[in-house]
Amino acid sequence: MSLGEELKNVELFSKIESNKLEKIAQSLKTKKFNKEETVLHKGDAGTELCIVLSGSFRAVLIDEDGDEILLHRFGKYDIFGEFSLIDQKERAGTIIADEESSLCKIGREPFLRLMREEPEVAITMLQILVGRLRKADELIESLAFLNVKERILKQLFDIAKENGEKNGSYIRIKKLTHQEISSMIGASRESVTKCMKILNLEGHVKMKGDNLYLKEPSLFY
């Protein structure tokens, strides 16, 4: 599959004609990253939009002790870097490869030109930005009104909606470490460990191998 054909799978470019995508692809820079390799750092200049071609990346904030707070994960055909690309301010987070991954980049001027030439790209970009703002609002709301146990369940259900598989009365997702969950919900690992034990005893979650099984919401009570 050519890079132009791959770009057709990216939501942002899905409505652009194939011949134009092939021309766009010719000017893009492609790069591969090893597992845990940093793509960009918080505070870097935002001059390019990144498009994930394979693997996955995570956006994090890193504190003075080196602990991470997970902001978002980006999978195949997701984009990142659009905030800084548009407002030309510093990157808001650090991006790290979760595994061996690859991406391509489009510069600010070519992208702005594309948005002027293809209004659908600008409309789709607005929809993507609004979606991310809504998720940020949901996170703020959960931090303000939910306890740690409730935040864990909400996070797991959000993951299950996107990547879960039905398995009897449970939904199966990839098992997460307690550190990963804590970075997602903004709680200490110790609190997460305590709450996961309670959720397991209550039958809401169970672990088996590399999977986590989450009881369907309608069966909680």
mmCIF file of C-alpha atoms in Angstrom, residues 67-166:
data_model
loop_
_atom_site.group_PDB
_atom_site.id
_atom_site.type_symbol
_atom_site.label_atom_id
_atom_site.label_comp_id
_atom_site.label_asym_id
_atom_site.label_seq_id
_atom_site.Cartn_x
_atom_site.Cartn_y
_atom_site.Cartn_z
ATOM 1 C CA ASP A 67 6.592 9.681 36.824
ATOM 2 C CA GLU A 68 4.216 9.993 33.886
ATOM 3 C CA ILE A 69 0.677 11.308 33.718
ATOM 4 C CA LEU A 70 -0.980 9.896 30.605
ATOM 5 C CA LEU A 71 -2.829 12.454 28.515
ATOM 6 C CA HIS A 72 -3.747 10.379 25.476
ATOM 7 C CA ARG A 73 -2.776 7.373 23.358
ATOM 8 C CA PHE A 74 -2.544 7.523 19.578
ATOM 9 C CA GLY A 75 -2.957 4.438 17.399
ATOM 10 C CA LYS A 76 -2.698 3.736 13.691
ATOM 11 C CA TYR A 77 -3.969 6.614 11.502
ATOM 12 C CA ASP A 78 -4.461 8.953 14.475
ATOM 13 C CA ILE A 79 -2.939 12.426 14.330
ATOM 14 C CA PHE A 80 -1.202 14.536 16.969
ATOM 15 C CA GLY A 81 0.505 17.906 17.189
ATOM 16 C CA GLU A 82 -2.406 19.859 15.750
ATOM 17 C CA PHE A 83 -2.693 22.307 18.669
ATOM 18 C CA SER A 84 0.847 23.624 18.334
ATOM 19 C CA LEU A 85 0.680 23.463 14.551
ATOM 20 C CA ILE A 86 -2.254 25.865 14.546
ATOM 21 C CA ASP A 87 -1.347 28.319 17.331
ATOM 22 C CA GLN A 88 2.470 28.006 16.947
ATOM 23 C CA LYS A 89 2.931 27.660 20.699
ATOM 24 C CA GLU A 90 5.114 25.113 22.480
ATOM 25 C CA ARG A 91 4.146 21.451 22.608
ATOM 26 C CA ALA A 92 1.894 20.790 25.595
ATOM 27 C CA GLY A 93 3.161 17.272 26.298
ATOM 28 C CA THR A 94 5.877 14.738 25.577
ATOM 29 C CA ILE A 95 5.211 12.021 22.969
ATOM 30 C CA ILE A 96 6.768 8.568 23.448
ATOM 31 C CA ALA A 97 6.527 5.427 21.293
ATOM 32 C CA ASP A 98 4.771 2.559 23.120
ATOM 33 C CA GLU A 99 6.326 0.031 20.744
ATOM 34 C CA GLU A 100 8.206 -0.041 17.464
ATOM 35 C CA SER A 101 6.188 2.521 15.529
ATOM 36 C CA SER A 102 6.291 4.837 12.553
ATOM 37 C CA LEU A 103 4.745 8.136 11.542
ATOM 38 C CA CYS A 104 4.874 10.761 8.847
ATOM 39 C CA LYS A 105 4.894 14.526 9.235
ATOM 40 C CA ILE A 106 3.420 17.435 7.331
ATOM 41 C CA GLY A 107 4.711 20.969 7.900
ATOM 42 C CA ARG A 108 2.626 23.929 9.020
ATOM 43 C CA GLU A 109 2.599 25.898 5.764
ATOM 44 C CA PRO A 110 1.716 22.924 3.508
ATOM 45 C CA PHE A 111 -1.025 21.940 5.946
ATOM 46 C CA LEU A 112 -2.532 25.439 6.161
ATOM 47 C CA ARG A 113 -2.474 25.596 2.378
ATOM 48 C CA LEU A 114 -4.258 22.238 2.228
ATOM 49 C CA MET A 115 -6.979 23.492 4.592
ATOM 50 C CA ARG A 116 -7.544 26.537 2.376
ATOM 51 C CA GLU A 117 -7.761 24.369 -0.733
ATOM 52 C CA GLU A 118 -9.856 21.615 0.862
ATOM 53 C CA PRO A 119 -12.528 23.078 3.208
ATOM 54 C CA GLU A 120 -13.533 19.553 4.283
ATOM 55 C CA VAL A 121 -10.100 19.143 5.882
ATOM 56 C CA ALA A 122 -10.664 22.287 7.957
ATOM 57 C CA ILE A 123 -14.136 21.076 9.006
ATOM 58 C CA THR A 124 -12.804 17.655 9.997
ATOM 59 C CA MET A 125 -9.985 19.264 11.953
ATOM 60 C CA LEU A 126 -12.528 21.309 13.908
ATOM 61 C CA GLN A 127 -14.481 18.132 14.675
ATOM 62 C CA ILE A 128 -11.323 16.405 15.923
ATOM 63 C CA LEU A 129 -10.412 19.381 18.116
ATOM 64 C CA VAL A 130 -13.920 19.574 19.589
ATOM 65 C CA GLY A 131 -13.832 15.841 20.330
ATOM 66 C CA ARG A 132 -10.579 16.210 22.241
ATOM 67 C CA LEU A 133 -11.872 19.194 24.172
ATOM 68 C CA ARG A 134 -14.940 17.192 25.186
ATOM 69 C CA LYS A 135 -12.711 14.378 26.467
ATOM 70 C CA ALA A 136 -10.681 16.927 28.430
ATOM 71 C CA ASP A 137 -13.899 18.258 29.962
ATOM 72 C CA GLU A 138 -14.912 14.716 30.926
ATOM 73 C CA LEU A 139 -11.559 14.185 32.641
ATOM 74 C CA ILE A 140 -11.885 17.439 34.583
ATOM 75 C CA GLU A 141 -15.418 16.466 35.622
ATOM 76 C CA SER A 142 -14.308 13.014 36.793
ATOM 77 C CA LEU A 143 -11.430 14.492 38.815
ATOM 78 C CA ALA A 144 -13.837 16.929 40.459
ATOM 79 C CA PHE A 145 -16.775 14.641 41.223
ATOM 80 C CA LEU A 146 -15.675 10.980 41.178
ATOM 81 C CA ASN A 147 -13.643 9.051 43.733
ATOM 82 C CA VAL A 148 -10.704 6.867 42.661
ATOM 83 C CA LYS A 149 -12.782 3.696 42.352
ATOM 84 C CA GLU A 150 -15.369 5.440 40.166
ATOM 85 C CA ARG A 151 -12.642 7.019 38.027
ATOM 86 C CA ILE A 152 -11.057 3.611 37.447
ATOM 87 C CA LEU A 153 -14.367 2.151 36.295
ATOM 88 C CA LYS A 154 -15.067 5.105 34.017
ATOM 89 C CA GLN A 155 -11.620 4.819 32.433
ATOM 90 C CA LEU A 156 -11.985 1.076 31.913
ATOM 91 C CA PHE A 157 -15.431 1.519 30.362
ATOM 92 C CA ASP A 158 -14.086 4.192 28.028
ATOM 93 C CA ILE A 159 -11.375 1.778 26.887
ATOM 94 C CA ALA A 160 -13.914 -1.031 26.532
ATOM 95 C CA LYS A 161 -16.136 1.113 24.290
ATOM 96 C CA GLU A 162 -13.288 1.504 21.808
ATOM 97 C CA ASN A 163 -11.377 -1.774 22.097
ATOM 98 C CA GLY A 164 -13.434 -4.205 24.181
ATOM 99 C CA GLU A 165 -14.704 -7.648 23.138
ATOM 100 C CA LYS A 166 -17.866 -9.232 24.545
#
